[in-house]
Amino acid sequence: MNNTKSCEVRCTRCRKWFSSQIIQFEDEESFLHSVMYKNTEECPYCKTMVTHDKEIMRFVEKDSNDKVIKETRYIYDF
């Protein structure tokens, strides 16, 4: 079993989740206690510049088939 963990951002325009290339956390605890400030990243789907805000981020653990098996969010869906 080869699970992967990553931080994902939800695009505010197309609403698709994508793995952040600039923000990563080692675990869900560090995600929950982090402070985000003016980081932006381009959505790979629609090319919109998205400002990282914990309300549109999640920390996920995925199995070897890329299926989300655990998801941690700071504030519920927008």
mmCIF file of C-alpha atoms in Angstrom:
data_model
loop_
_atom_site.group_PDB
_atom_site.id
_atom_site.type_symbol
_atom_site.label_atom_id
_atom_site.label_comp_id
_atom_site.label_asym_id
_atom_site.label_seq_id
_atom_site.Cartn_x
_atom_site.Cartn_y
_atom_site.Cartn_z
ATOM 1 C CA MET A 1 0.000 0.000 0.000
ATOM 2 C CA ASN A 2 1.601 3.229 -1.213
ATOM 3 C CA ASN A 3 -0.403 6.216 0.039
ATOM 4 C CA THR A 4 0.528 9.755 -0.955
ATOM 5 C CA LYS A 5 -0.202 12.967 0.918
ATOM 6 C CA SER A 6 -0.510 16.408 -0.616
ATOM 7 C CA CYS A 7 -2.019 19.827 -0.326
ATOM 8 C CA GLU A 8 -4.620 20.671 -2.959
ATOM 9 C CA VAL A 9 -6.200 23.960 -3.965
ATOM 10 C CA ARG A 10 -9.658 24.429 -5.461
ATOM 11 C CA CYS A 11 -9.859 26.879 -8.321
ATOM 12 C CA THR A 12 -12.321 29.681 -7.619
ATOM 13 C CA ARG A 13 -13.299 29.818 -11.291
ATOM 14 C CA CYS A 14 -13.583 26.224 -12.613
ATOM 15 C CA ARG A 15 -13.822 24.676 -9.085
ATOM 16 C CA LYS A 16 -11.463 21.788 -9.901
ATOM 17 C CA TRP A 17 -8.978 20.549 -7.329
ATOM 18 C CA PHE A 18 -5.278 20.593 -8.212
ATOM 19 C CA SER A 19 -2.138 19.756 -6.316
ATOM 20 C CA SER A 20 -0.283 22.855 -5.215
ATOM 21 C CA GLN A 21 3.200 23.199 -6.650
ATOM 22 C CA ILE A 22 4.315 25.798 -4.113
ATOM 23 C CA ILE A 23 2.545 24.879 -0.861
ATOM 24 C CA GLN A 24 2.972 21.480 0.758
ATOM 25 C CA PHE A 25 2.631 20.282 4.337
ATOM 26 C CA GLU A 26 4.056 17.199 5.984
ATOM 27 C CA ASP A 27 0.852 16.331 7.768
ATOM 28 C CA GLU A 28 -2.677 17.526 8.435
ATOM 29 C CA GLU A 29 -1.702 19.082 11.771
ATOM 30 C CA SER A 30 0.775 21.464 10.131
ATOM 31 C CA PHE A 31 -1.879 22.305 7.512
ATOM 32 C CA LEU A 32 -4.448 23.172 10.173
ATOM 33 C CA HIS A 33 -2.026 25.412 12.084
ATOM 34 C CA SER A 34 -0.470 27.218 9.133
ATOM 35 C CA VAL A 35 -0.978 30.833 8.178
ATOM 36 C CA MET A 36 -1.445 31.536 4.481
ATOM 37 C CA TYR A 37 -0.528 34.924 3.091
ATOM 38 C CA LYS A 38 -0.769 36.135 -0.517
ATOM 39 C CA ASN A 39 0.565 33.062 -2.315
ATOM 40 C CA THR A 40 -0.830 32.665 -5.812
ATOM 41 C CA GLU A 41 -0.702 29.850 -8.311
ATOM 42 C CA GLU A 42 -2.108 29.257 -11.771
ATOM 43 C CA CYS A 43 -4.873 26.690 -12.121
ATOM 44 C CA PRO A 44 -3.615 24.021 -14.550
ATOM 45 C CA TYR A 45 -7.130 23.581 -15.974
ATOM 46 C CA CYS A 46 -8.411 27.099 -16.716
ATOM 47 C CA LYS A 47 -5.234 29.199 -16.165
ATOM 48 C CA THR A 48 -6.865 31.454 -13.554
ATOM 49 C CA MET A 49 -4.490 32.843 -10.939
ATOM 50 C CA VAL A 50 -5.723 31.523 -7.588
ATOM 51 C CA THR A 51 -4.762 33.099 -4.276
ATOM 52 C CA HIS A 52 -4.099 30.409 -1.711
ATOM 53 C CA ASP A 53 -6.528 30.719 1.106
ATOM 54 C CA LYS A 54 -7.229 27.896 3.540
ATOM 55 C CA GLU A 55 -10.932 28.082 2.746
ATOM 56 C CA ILE A 56 -10.188 26.657 -0.730
ATOM 57 C CA MET A 57 -7.461 24.218 0.309
ATOM 58 C CA ARG A 58 -7.421 20.671 1.583
ATOM 59 C CA PHE A 59 -4.853 18.188 2.816
ATOM 60 C CA VAL A 60 -5.476 14.773 1.283
ATOM 61 C CA GLU A 61 -4.188 11.263 1.520
ATOM 62 C CA LYS A 62 -4.657 9.130 -1.601
ATOM 63 C CA ASP A 63 -4.236 5.424 -2.186
ATOM 64 C CA SER A 64 -2.171 3.874 -4.981
ATOM 65 C CA ASN A 65 -5.160 4.260 -7.368
ATOM 66 C CA ASP A 66 -5.246 8.029 -6.716
ATOM 67 C CA LYS A 67 -8.492 7.748 -4.751
ATOM 68 C CA VAL A 68 -8.890 10.146 -1.797
ATOM 69 C CA ILE A 69 -9.025 8.082 1.397
ATOM 70 C CA LYS A 70 -8.717 10.951 3.872
ATOM 71 C CA GLU A 71 -9.439 14.662 3.493
ATOM 72 C CA THR A 72 -8.810 17.481 5.959
ATOM 73 C CA ARG A 73 -10.195 20.970 5.436
ATOM 74 C CA TYR A 74 -9.842 24.044 7.582
ATOM 75 C CA ILE A 75 -13.252 25.540 6.794
ATOM 76 C CA TYR A 76 -16.042 23.713 5.043
ATOM 77 C CA ASP A 77 -16.677 24.072 1.302
ATOM 78 C CA PHE A 78 -17.313 27.541 -0.125
#
